[in-house]
Short mmCIF file of C-alpha atoms in Angstrom, two decimals:
data_model
loop_
_atom_site.label_atom_id
_atom_site.label_comp_id
_atom_site.label_asym_id
_atom_site.label_seq_id
_atom_site.Cartn_x
_atom_site.Cartn_y
_atom_site.Cartn_z
CA MET A 281 36.98 5.59 -18.77
CA GLU A 282 33.64 6.97 -19.85
CA LYS A 283 33.01 3.81 -21.82
CA GLN A 284 33.77 1.66 -18.78
CA ASP A 285 31.42 3.71 -16.61
CA ASN A 286 28.59 2.97 -19.06
CA VAL A 287 29.10 -0.78 -18.63
CA ASN A 288 26.71 -1.35 -15.73
CA PHE A 289 23.40 -3.03 -15.01
CA GLU A 290 21.42 0.20 -15.21
CA ALA A 291 22.56 0.61 -18.83
CA LEU A 292 21.79 -3.07 -19.47
CA LEU A 293 18.27 -2.75 -18.07
CA ASP A 294 17.68 0.35 -20.19
CA ASP A 295 18.78 -1.55 -23.29
CA LEU A 296 16.38 -4.37 -22.33
CA GLY A 297 13.38 -2.06 -22.23
CA GLY A 298 13.66 -0.49 -18.77
CA CYS A 299 10.24 -1.38 -17.36
CA GLY A 300 8.47 -3.82 -19.65
CA LEU A 301 6.33 -6.94 -19.55
CA PHE A 302 9.10 -8.95 -17.90
CA GLN A 303 9.38 -6.55 -14.95
CA ILE A 304 5.59 -6.55 -14.52
CA LEU A 305 5.44 -10.35 -14.46
CA VAL A 306 8.41 -10.70 -12.07
CA VAL A 307 7.04 -8.13 -9.62
CA THR A 308 3.59 -9.76 -9.76
CA ALA A 309 4.95 -13.28 -9.17
CA LEU A 310 7.11 -12.19 -6.24
CA ASN A 311 4.33 -10.10 -4.72
CA ILE A 312 2.08 -13.18 -4.61
CA LEU A 313 4.68 -14.78 -2.35
CA MET A 314 4.77 -11.57 -0.33
CA ILE A 315 0.99 -11.75 0.11
CA ALA A 316 1.17 -15.40 1.20
CA VAL A 317 3.89 -14.74 3.78
CA SER A 318 2.25 -11.54 5.08
CA SER A 319 -1.12 -13.31 5.35
CA SER A 320 0.51 -16.05 7.39
CA LEU A 321 1.93 -13.42 9.74
CA TYR A 322 -1.34 -11.49 10.05
CA PHE A 323 -3.28 -14.71 10.68
CA MET A 324 -2.57 -14.37 14.39
CA ALA A 325 -4.66 -11.19 14.53
CA TYR A 326 -7.71 -13.40 13.89
CA GLY A 327 -6.38 -16.62 15.41
CA LEU A 328 -6.05 -15.02 18.85
CA TYR A 329 -9.58 -13.60 18.81
CA ASN A 330 -11.88 -14.65 21.66
CA PRO A 331 -15.47 -14.61 20.30
CA GLY A 332 -16.98 -15.21 23.73
CA TRP A 333 -18.21 -18.18 25.76
CA LYS A 334 -20.99 -19.16 28.08
CA CYS A 335 -21.33 -21.53 30.97
CA LEU A 336 -23.91 -24.24 30.50
CA ASP A 337 -23.99 -24.79 34.28
CA ASN A 338 -25.17 -21.28 35.09
CA THR A 339 -26.46 -18.76 32.56
CA THR A 340 -26.04 -15.76 34.86
CA ILE A 341 -22.39 -15.10 34.12
CA SER A 342 -20.90 -11.66 34.77
CA VAL A 343 -19.90 -9.62 31.74
CA ASN A 344 -16.50 -8.40 32.92
CA SER A 345 -13.57 -9.09 30.63
CA SER A 346 -10.39 -10.37 32.25
CA ASN A 347 -8.44 -7.61 30.44
CA GLY A 348 -10.72 -4.86 31.77
CA MET A 349 -12.63 -4.35 28.50
CA PRO A 350 -16.36 -5.28 28.72
CA TYR A 351 -17.69 -7.19 25.73
CA THR A 352 -21.09 -8.71 25.04
CA ASN A 353 -22.24 -10.60 21.97
CA ASN A 354 -25.96 -9.88 22.02
CA THR A 355 -26.60 -12.01 18.93
CA PHE A 356 -25.36 -15.27 20.42
CA LYS A 357 -25.46 -14.22 24.09
CA TYR A 358 -21.85 -15.24 24.57
CA THR A 359 -19.54 -13.17 26.74
CA VAL A 360 -15.83 -12.88 27.43
CA GLY A 361 -16.78 -13.26 31.09
CA SER A 362 -14.53 -13.19 34.14
CA CYS A 363 -11.85 -15.77 34.86
CA LYS A 364 -13.44 -16.50 38.22
CA ASP A 365 -16.65 -17.56 36.46
CA PHE A 366 -14.68 -19.49 33.83
CA ASP A 367 -12.68 -21.46 36.40
CA SER A 368 -15.78 -22.32 38.42
CA CYS A 369 -17.73 -23.53 35.38
CA GLU A 370 -17.57 -27.23 34.49
CA ASN A 371 -19.31 -27.04 31.08
CA VAL A 372 -17.94 -24.15 29.02
CA GLU A 373 -19.10 -23.59 25.47
CA PHE A 374 -17.38 -21.14 23.14
CA ASN A 375 -19.34 -19.37 20.46
CA PRO A 376 -19.80 -22.17 17.87
CA GLU A 377 -20.23 -19.63 15.04
CA VAL A 378 -16.55 -18.64 15.26
CA SER A 379 -13.51 -20.91 15.30
CA THR A 380 -10.10 -19.59 16.37
CA ILE A 381 -7.09 -21.14 18.07
CA VAL A 382 -8.39 -19.62 21.31
CA THR A 383 -11.70 -21.51 21.02
CA GLU A 384 -9.94 -24.62 19.69
CA TRP A 385 -7.91 -25.13 22.86
CA GLY A 386 -9.54 -22.76 25.39
CA LEU A 387 -6.59 -20.37 25.58
CA ILE A 388 -8.04 -17.85 28.04
CA CYS A 389 -7.66 -17.07 31.74
CA GLY A 390 -5.07 -19.54 33.08
CA LYS A 391 -3.88 -20.20 29.50
CA SER A 392 -4.05 -16.57 28.33
CA LEU A 393 -0.25 -16.26 28.22
CA ILE A 394 0.04 -19.11 25.69
CA PRO A 395 -1.05 -17.02 22.66
CA ARG A 396 1.49 -14.33 23.60
CA LEU A 397 4.13 -17.04 23.90
CA MET A 398 3.18 -18.25 20.41
CA MET A 399 3.80 -14.79 19.00
CA PHE A 400 7.06 -14.45 20.91
CA MET A 401 8.36 -17.81 19.66
CA ARG A 402 7.47 -16.96 16.08
CA ILE A 403 9.24 -13.60 16.21
CA PHE A 404 12.24 -15.18 17.93
CA ALA A 405 12.51 -17.85 15.22
CA SER A 406 12.41 -15.14 12.56
CA MET A 407 15.13 -13.19 14.34
CA ILE A 408 17.44 -16.23 14.54
CA ALA A 409 16.86 -17.40 10.97
CA SER A 410 17.11 -14.02 9.24
CA PRO A 411 20.93 -13.60 9.21
CA ILE A 412 21.40 -17.25 8.23
CA ALA A 413 19.00 -16.91 5.30
CA GLY A 414 20.61 -13.63 4.30
CA LEU A 415 24.07 -15.17 4.17
CA ALA A 416 22.68 -18.15 2.24
CA ALA A 417 21.11 -15.80 -0.32
CA ASP A 418 24.44 -14.03 -0.84
CA LYS A 419 26.35 -17.31 -1.14
CA TYR A 420 23.94 -19.68 -2.90
CA GLY A 421 21.69 -17.21 -4.67
CA ARG A 422 18.49 -15.30 -4.03
CA LYS A 423 16.23 -17.61 -6.03
CA ARG A 424 17.45 -20.88 -4.49
CA THR A 425 17.11 -19.50 -0.95
CA LEU A 426 13.67 -18.12 -1.71
CA GLN A 427 12.52 -21.48 -3.10
CA VAL A 428 13.60 -23.29 0.06
CA VAL A 429 11.82 -20.74 2.26
CA ALA A 430 8.66 -20.89 0.09
CA PHE A 431 8.64 -24.69 0.32
CA LEU A 432 8.87 -24.51 4.12
CA GLN A 433 5.99 -22.03 4.02
CA ILE A 434 3.80 -24.67 2.33
CA ILE A 435 4.82 -27.60 4.54
CA PHE A 436 4.34 -25.90 7.88
CA ASN A 437 1.19 -24.00 6.93
CA VAL A 438 -0.42 -27.30 5.99
CA ALA A 439 0.93 -28.84 9.21
CA THR A 440 -0.86 -26.23 11.35
CA ILE A 441 -4.19 -27.39 9.92
CA PHE A 442 -3.63 -30.86 11.38
CA SER A 443 -2.37 -29.67 14.77
CA ASN A 444 -4.08 -31.68 17.50
CA SER A 445 -2.82 -29.61 20.45
CA TRP A 446 -1.76 -26.05 21.15
CA GLN A 447 1.78 -27.34 21.83
CA MET A 448 2.03 -28.76 18.30
CA PHE A 449 0.53 -25.60 16.81
CA MET A 450 3.01 -23.41 18.68
CA ILE A 451 6.01 -25.42 17.45
CA VAL A 452 4.84 -25.45 13.83
CA ASN A 453 3.79 -21.80 13.95
CA SER A 454 7.22 -20.88 15.31
CA VAL A 455 8.94 -22.55 12.36
CA ILE A 456 6.75 -20.52 10.00
CA GLY A 457 8.47 -17.47 11.50
CA ILE A 458 11.53 -18.47 9.47
CA THR A 459 9.62 -17.67 6.27
CA MET A 460 9.46 -13.99 7.24
CA ILE A 461 12.88 -13.62 5.61
CA SER A 462 10.99 -13.82 2.30
CA ILE A 463 9.75 -10.24 2.71
CA PRO A 464 13.14 -8.42 2.58
CA LEU A 465 14.51 -11.00 0.14
CA VAL A 466 11.65 -10.41 -2.31
CA ASN A 467 12.27 -6.66 -2.07
CA VAL A 468 15.93 -7.20 -2.94
CA ILE A 469 15.17 -9.35 -6.01
CA MET A 470 12.53 -6.96 -7.34
CA THR A 471 14.84 -3.98 -6.88
CA GLU A 472 17.66 -5.70 -8.78
CA PHE A 473 15.45 -6.24 -11.85
CA VAL A 474 14.10 -2.69 -12.27
CA VAL A 475 15.57 0.67 -13.33
CA PRO A 476 16.32 3.33 -10.66
CA LYS A 477 13.09 5.33 -11.11
CA MET A 478 11.00 2.19 -10.43
CA ARG A 479 12.80 1.00 -7.29
CA ILE A 480 10.71 2.96 -4.84
CA TRP A 481 7.55 1.78 -6.62
CA VAL A 482 8.36 -1.90 -6.04
CA ALA A 483 9.66 -1.27 -2.52
CA SER A 484 6.42 0.50 -1.53
CA SER A 485 3.94 -1.89 -3.13
CA PRO A 486 0.85 -2.19 -0.87
CA MET A 487 1.12 -5.96 -0.51
CA TRP A 488 0.80 -5.84 3.28
CA CYS A 489 -2.54 -4.07 2.92
CA VAL A 490 -3.65 -6.59 0.29
CA ALA A 491 -2.66 -9.47 2.58
CA THR A 492 -4.40 -8.08 5.69
CA THR A 493 -7.53 -7.28 3.70
CA SER A 494 -7.58 -10.80 2.23
CA VAL A 495 -7.25 -12.36 5.68
CA ALA A 496 -9.99 -10.12 7.05
CA LEU A 497 -12.41 -10.99 4.23
CA VAL A 498 -11.80 -14.74 4.41
CA ALA A 499 -12.10 -14.68 8.20
CA MET A 500 -15.31 -12.61 8.02
CA PHE A 501 -17.04 -15.00 5.60
CA THR A 502 -15.75 -18.34 6.92
CA LYS A 503 -15.15 -17.59 10.64
CA SER A 504 -12.82 -20.60 10.70
CA TRP A 505 -9.10 -20.54 11.46
CA LYS A 506 -8.56 -23.82 9.60
CA THR A 507 -10.25 -22.51 6.44
CA LEU A 508 -8.08 -19.42 6.70
CA ARG A 509 -4.98 -21.61 6.94
CA ILE A 510 -6.10 -23.56 3.86
CA PHE A 511 -6.46 -20.26 1.99
CA ILE A 512 -2.92 -19.24 2.99
CA SER A 513 -1.57 -22.68 2.02
CA VAL A 514 -3.12 -22.43 -1.46
CA LEU A 515 -1.56 -18.99 -1.89
CA SER A 516 1.80 -20.42 -0.80
CA ILE A 517 1.60 -23.26 -3.34
CA ILE A 518 0.81 -20.82 -6.18
CA ALA A 519 3.69 -18.57 -5.12
CA PHE A 520 6.10 -21.51 -4.92
CA LEU A 521 5.23 -22.70 -8.45
CA LEU A 522 5.66 -19.18 -9.87
CA LEU A 523 9.19 -19.03 -8.44
CA PHE A 524 10.31 -21.62 -10.99
CA TRP A 525 9.61 -19.05 -13.71
CA VAL A 526 11.40 -16.20 -11.91
CA PRO A 527 15.04 -16.11 -13.11
CA LYS A 528 18.11 -15.83 -10.95
CA SER A 529 19.42 -12.39 -10.03
CA MET A 530 21.56 -10.98 -12.86
CA ARG A 531 23.70 -9.07 -10.39
CA TRP A 532 24.36 -12.16 -8.28
CA LEU A 533 25.25 -14.22 -11.40
CA SER A 534 27.69 -11.53 -12.51
CA LEU A 535 29.27 -11.37 -9.07
CA LYS A 536 29.78 -15.14 -9.14
CA GLY A 537 31.22 -15.06 -12.68
CA LYS A 538 28.38 -17.14 -14.16
CA ASP A 539 28.36 -15.39 -17.53
CA LYS A 540 26.55 -18.22 -19.37
CA GLU A 541 23.60 -18.19 -16.96
CA LEU A 542 23.65 -14.40 -17.07
CA LYS A 543 23.25 -14.48 -20.86
CA ASP A 544 20.26 -16.81 -20.49
CA VAL A 545 18.56 -14.39 -18.08
CA VAL A 546 19.30 -11.45 -20.38
CA GLY A 547 17.81 -13.42 -23.28
CA LYS A 548 14.67 -14.15 -21.26
CA ILE A 549 14.20 -10.48 -20.41
CA ALA A 550 14.75 -9.45 -24.03
CA LYS A 551 12.19 -12.03 -25.19
CA TYR A 552 9.40 -10.78 -22.92
CA ASN A 553 10.22 -7.09 -23.44
CA ARG A 554 10.66 -7.60 -27.21
CA THR A 555 14.06 -5.97 -27.36
CA GLU A 556 17.38 -6.99 -28.86
CA ILE A 557 19.92 -8.93 -26.83
CA PRO A 558 23.01 -6.80 -26.05
CA PRO A 559 26.31 -8.01 -27.56
CA ASP A 560 28.28 -10.67 -25.71
CA GLU A 561 31.16 -8.24 -25.23
CA PHE A 562 28.96 -6.02 -23.07
CA ILE A 563 27.97 -8.91 -20.79
CA LYS A 564 31.57 -10.19 -20.59
CA LYS A 565 32.74 -6.73 -19.61
CA LEU A 566 30.12 -6.59 -16.85
CA VAL A 567 31.33 -9.89 -15.40
CA GLU A 568 35.00 -8.93 -15.73
CA ASN A 569 34.46 -5.63 -13.91
CA ASP A 570 32.65 -7.34 -11.04
CA LEU A 571 35.21 -10.15 -10.76
CA ASN A 572 38.16 -7.73 -10.77
CA LEU A 573 36.66 -5.65 -8.00
CA LYS A 574 35.45 -8.76 -6.16
CA ASN A 575 38.98 -10.23 -6.11
CA ARG A 576 40.35 -7.07 -4.59
CA SER A 577 37.63 -6.99 -1.94
CA SER A 578 37.30 -10.72 -1.27
CA SER A 579 38.63 -10.37 2.27
CA TYR A 580 36.05 -7.75 3.16
CA ARG A 581 32.69 -9.33 2.35
CA ASP A 582 31.49 -9.89 5.90
CA LEU A 583 29.44 -7.51 8.01
CA LEU A 584 32.59 -5.79 9.27
CA THR A 585 33.07 -4.52 5.72
CA LEU A 586 30.43 -1.92 6.45
CA PHE A 587 32.73 -0.30 8.97
CA LYS A 588 35.99 -0.93 7.09
CA THR A 589 34.85 0.67 3.85
CA GLY A 590 33.12 3.82 5.11
CA TYR A 591 29.59 2.43 5.56
CA GLY A 592 29.75 2.38 9.36
CA ILE A 593 28.02 5.64 10.35
CA GLN A 594 25.17 5.37 7.87
CA THR A 595 24.65 1.70 8.83
CA LEU A 596 24.36 2.57 12.53
CA ILE A 597 21.94 5.39 11.71
CA MET A 598 19.69 3.10 9.68
CA PHE A 599 19.88 0.37 12.34
CA ALA A 600 18.88 2.80 15.10
CA THR A 601 16.05 4.48 13.19
CA LEU A 602 14.62 1.15 12.01
CA LEU A 603 14.62 -0.32 15.53
CA ILE A 604 12.92 2.74 17.04
CA GLN A 605 10.35 3.05 14.27
CA GLU A 606 9.50 -0.65 14.50
CA MET A 607 8.60 -0.06 18.16
CA ALA A 608 6.63 3.05 17.17
CA TYR A 609 4.65 1.03 14.63
CA PHE A 610 3.63 -1.54 17.24
CA VAL A 611 2.77 1.18 19.76
CA ILE A 612 0.36 2.65 17.20
CA ALA A 613 -0.98 -0.53 15.57
CA PHE A 614 -1.39 -2.68 18.70
CA GLY A 615 -2.23 0.17 21.05
CA VAL A 616 -5.50 0.78 19.24
CA SER A 617 -7.51 -0.43 22.27
CA ALA A 618 -6.21 2.57 24.24
CA LEU A 619 -7.48 5.08 21.67
CA PRO A 620 -10.73 6.91 22.41
CA GLY A 621 -13.78 5.96 20.38
CA ASP A 622 -14.98 2.68 18.90
CA ILE A 623 -12.18 0.11 18.80
CA PHE A 624 -13.36 -1.64 15.62
CA ARG A 625 -13.74 1.62 13.73
CA ASN A 626 -10.25 2.64 14.80
CA MET A 627 -8.79 -0.70 13.67
CA ILE A 628 -10.31 -0.35 10.20
CA ILE A 629 -9.20 3.27 9.85
CA LEU A 630 -5.62 2.52 10.94
CA THR A 631 -5.36 -0.41 8.52
CA VAL A 632 -6.67 1.55 5.54
CA SER A 633 -4.45 4.52 6.45
CA GLU A 634 -1.40 2.56 5.28
CA LEU A 635 -2.48 2.86 1.64
CA PRO A 636 -1.68 6.62 1.25
CA ALA A 637 1.81 5.92 2.61
CA ASN A 638 2.71 3.98 -0.54
CA LEU A 639 1.82 6.88 -2.82
CA LEU A 640 3.44 9.35 -0.44
CA ALA A 641 6.74 7.46 -0.53
CA VAL A 642 6.73 7.17 -4.32
CA VAL A 643 5.89 10.83 -4.98
CA PHE A 644 8.20 12.44 -2.45
CA GLY A 645 10.96 9.84 -2.81
CA ASN A 646 11.24 10.61 -6.53
CA LEU A 647 10.39 14.31 -6.31
CA ILE A 648 12.62 15.63 -3.52
CA GLY A 649 14.86 12.59 -3.02
CA ARG A 650 15.24 9.82 -0.45
CA LYS A 651 17.20 11.77 2.15
CA LYS A 652 14.85 14.76 2.43
CA SER A 653 11.83 12.44 2.44
CA LEU A 654 13.22 10.49 5.42
CA CYS A 655 13.91 13.67 7.39
CA ILE A 656 10.52 15.25 6.65
CA PHE A 657 8.46 12.08 7.19
CA LEU A 658 10.01 11.43 10.59
CA PHE A 659 9.68 15.09 11.63
CA ILE A 660 5.94 15.15 10.78
CA GLU A 661 5.45 11.81 12.52
CA ALA A 662 7.11 13.18 15.66
CA LEU A 663 4.90 16.29 15.62
CA ALA A 664 1.79 14.09 15.32
CA LEU A 665 2.91 11.91 18.27
CA PHE A 666 3.56 15.04 20.35
CA GLY A 667 0.12 16.31 19.35
CA VAL A 668 -1.58 13.15 20.64
CA SER A 669 0.25 13.51 23.94
CA GLY A 670 -0.72 17.18 24.13
CA LEU A 671 -4.41 16.52 23.50
CA GLY A 672 -4.33 14.05 26.38
CA ALA A 673 -4.10 17.00 28.77
CA CYS A 674 -7.24 18.58 27.32
CA GLY A 675 -10.76 18.03 28.57
CA GLU A 676 -13.21 15.46 27.28
CA GLY A 677 -15.34 15.79 24.16
CA ASN A 678 -15.78 14.66 20.58
CA LEU A 679 -13.27 17.22 19.33
CA LYS A 680 -10.56 15.62 21.47
CA ILE A 681 -11.50 12.12 20.28
CA TYR A 682 -11.46 13.06 16.60
CA GLY A 683 -8.28 15.10 17.03
CA ILE A 684 -6.39 12.18 18.61
CA VAL A 685 -7.56 9.68 15.99
CA VAL A 686 -6.60 12.03 13.13
CA LEU A 687 -3.13 12.64 14.58
CA VAL A 688 -2.56 8.90 15.11
CA ILE A 689 -3.54 8.25 11.48
CA LEU A 690 -1.15 11.01 10.36
CA ALA A 691 1.68 9.51 12.43
CA LYS A 692 1.10 6.04 10.99
CA ILE A 693 0.94 7.29 7.40
CA PHE A 694 4.30 9.05 7.64
CA LEU A 695 5.81 6.16 9.63
CA ASN A 696 4.95 3.75 6.83
CA GLY A 697 6.17 6.22 4.25
CA PHE A 698 9.48 6.41 6.11
CA TYR A 699 9.80 2.61 6.07
CA TYR A 700 9.27 2.34 2.31
CA VAL A 701 11.80 5.08 1.56
CA LEU A 702 14.33 3.63 4.03
CA MET A 703 14.16 0.17 2.42
CA THR A 704 14.74 1.74 -1.00
CA THR A 705 17.65 3.78 0.35
CA ALA A 706 19.27 0.75 1.98
CA MET A 707 19.08 -1.29 -1.23
CA GLU A 708 20.61 1.60 -3.18
CA ILE A 709 23.45 2.16 -0.70
CA TYR A 710 24.68 -1.40 -0.23
CA PRO A 711 26.21 -3.54 -3.00
CA THR A 712 24.95 -6.90 -4.22
CA ALA A 713 27.78 -8.68 -2.37
CA ILE A 714 26.12 -7.96 0.97
CA ARG A 715 22.68 -6.55 0.16
CA THR A 716 20.56 -9.53 1.22
CA THR A 717 22.67 -10.01 4.35
CA LEU A 718 21.91 -6.44 5.35
CA MET A 719 18.22 -6.92 4.62
CA ALA A 720 18.34 -9.97 6.90
CA VAL A 721 19.93 -7.87 9.65
CA PHE A 722 17.15 -5.32 9.15
CA ASN A 723 14.69 -8.17 9.65
CA VAL A 724 16.44 -9.08 12.91
CA LEU A 725 16.17 -5.46 14.10
CA SER A 726 12.47 -5.49 13.22
CA ALA A 727 12.07 -8.67 15.26
CA ILE A 728 13.89 -7.08 18.22
CA GLY A 729 11.56 -4.10 17.98
CA GLN A 730 8.59 -6.47 17.97
CA LEU A 731 9.95 -8.28 21.04
CA ILE A 732 10.35 -4.98 22.91
CA ALA A 733 7.02 -3.60 21.71
CA PRO A 734 4.76 -5.50 24.20
CA PHE A 735 6.46 -3.59 27.02
CA VAL A 736 5.72 -0.18 25.47
CA ILE A 737 2.30 -0.79 23.90
CA PRO A 738 -0.28 1.38 25.71
CA TYR A 739 -3.23 -0.44 27.24
CA ASP A 740 -5.10 2.58 28.66
CA PRO A 741 -5.40 6.31 27.79
CA HIS A 742 -2.95 7.39 30.52
CA SER A 743 -0.13 5.18 29.26
CA LEU A 744 -1.06 6.16 25.67
CA TYR A 745 -0.12 9.80 26.20
CA ILE A 746 3.11 8.98 28.05
CA ASN A 747 4.25 6.41 25.48
CA TYR A 748 3.42 8.69 22.54
CA LEU A 749 5.44 11.47 24.15
CA ALA A 750 8.43 9.14 24.55
CA MET A 751 8.16 7.79 20.99
CA GLY A 752 7.82 11.34 19.67
CA GLY A 753 11.09 12.32 21.36
CA LEU A 754 12.91 9.30 19.91
CA THR A 755 11.41 9.95 16.48
CA ILE A 756 12.59 13.56 16.38
CA ILE A 757 16.13 12.29 17.10
CA CYS A 758 15.74 9.79 14.24
CA SER A 759 14.68 12.65 11.97
CA PHE A 760 17.89 14.57 12.61
CA LEU A 761 20.02 11.44 12.27
CA SER A 762 18.45 10.51 8.93
CA CYS A 763 19.58 13.88 7.55
CA LEU A 764 23.14 12.51 7.78
CA LEU A 765 22.42 9.70 5.31
CA PRO A 766 23.61 10.07 1.69
CA GLU A 767 21.20 10.87 -1.14
CA THR A 768 20.69 7.79 -3.34
CA LYS A 769 18.03 8.96 -5.80
CA GLY A 770 19.06 7.86 -9.31
CA LYS A 771 22.12 6.02 -7.99
CA LYS A 772 23.10 2.86 -9.82
CA LEU A 773 23.11 -0.34 -7.77
CA GLU A 774 26.67 -1.44 -7.07
CA ASN A 775 27.55 -5.12 -7.31
CA THR A 776 30.56 -4.81 -5.00
CA PHE A 777 31.86 -2.15 -2.65
CA SER A 778 32.83 1.09 -4.34
CA ARG A 779 36.18 1.05 -6.08
CA LYS A 780 37.42 3.97 -4.02
CA SER A 781 36.75 2.31 -0.66
CA VAL A 782 38.05 -1.08 -1.79
CA ASP A 783 41.20 0.42 -3.29
CA ALA A 784 41.90 2.21 -0.02
CA GLN A 785 41.51 -1.00 1.96
CA TYR A 786 43.51 -2.96 -0.61
CA GLU A 787 46.42 -0.52 -0.53
CA THR A 788 46.34 -0.40 3.27
CA LYS A 789 46.52 -4.18 3.43
CA ARG A 790 49.44 -4.28 0.98
CA THR A 791 51.31 -1.61 2.91
CA ARG A 792 50.93 -3.50 6.17
CA GLN A 793 52.07 -6.76 4.58
CA ASP A 794 55.13 -5.45 2.76
CA PRO A 795 55.82 -1.69 2.86
CA GLU A 796 59.02 -1.96 0.79
CA GLU A 797 57.34 -3.96 -2.00
CA THR A 798 54.46 -1.50 -2.11
CA PHE A 799 56.88 1.43 -2.40
CA LEU A 800 58.72 -0.24 -5.30
CA ASN A 801 55.45 -1.07 -7.08
CA VAL A 802 54.21 2.51 -6.76
CA ALA A 803 57.55 3.84 -8.02
CA ALA A 804 57.43 1.45 -10.98
CA GLU A 805 53.87 2.51 -11.84
CA THR A 806 54.95 6.16 -11.69
#
């Protein structure tokens, strides 16, 4: 029995060098795709920017923004202006130094809802496609699904460059939302190729920060949305070509009984890590163990399995906490205009503040475990949100401004840390048979949170304090709920549902089908 327990992928990865050159190259290749996809998502932060306009009919235009936020570009003497002035002007000229989709098609005032509709359609497309892509990854393989998604990323990113109307851009941009499934799928593949101690490292890689910084730099130097799209398209092409080198998931191959392809992948890893290839008997035993358990659980590989095999409570907890924290992230990230102080300074600070979260998740996730980290991170986040709401009742002054900004940064750091640890925990709890499907469901929940977020994002200081108080209350509930999750630190990744849960379901099914036959079989075994 002890010998059988040692026949698992964690032991195989240890024999192949644990974390060697192969793992470094795989994680790097997949993270380039992550950067390309994340950059495509973050593009809208620049694409929706209104650099200002002026009326060539009358140069005495009022400087009142339609959203209540005054803005003047003293360098070019362009202003956001009022919609009344915009509608009455026959010859409008946008700032020629900056090109965005807003300036391309004049999406302000009467057309100001169009950019929001673009974002909504993109998120909605991602929400619809995520479960389909997840099921495809479980059935046809992670690599094949990822290649299809990466190819679509190239085609539709290039198509946006040649959009000749905002209607065409919105349709193409919506389809790009499908490629968002790449983010959880890449996390799954990377996790399946590394040893337990490295999982939280790959799950918390700062690729989102790298992507947003890249977009910001390219946008700052080029000031052209089309050039930015070309940059993203080039990244997508590089990422797509690198996927041909990335091998198929060993765990998926074993689950499908493809022992020959599994041996080829093992040989490739051994070659790059300069280790010996394990004996064929070891690999055959891996496949046999997975197939035996798979056959007994073949009727339970849909989403209902989570509730039939004892995963129900922890799944609901993770679903609820993820949905609430996705809303909290958007309240913080997109509610920056309601924070006191300079808006641009606050945007930069909040973006950079995500970097410490990666290190925080790695250190605490490995030091005190996943479960305690989730509880503590959410509790500190809730206290910070309550603190912001409390400072709102104080008088004015620099101390209040700095205090609120510091607490918001603290809340965002621990929120991101929670996300990284939660993704690691989810991938360690669920087996290969349904792992990517669950990651796709997580992506759907994120999309739902993003769809709800516009209704809870604060747009002024008064709503800021109320919304932070509400999110703090929900976060404290999430903190207590996360304490009910199992500890997964050091846990081996299962390929199928645990033998105990499957055996229980298998015996229950047999008893219901033929109680007398089951009784005779048990008596014979005894």
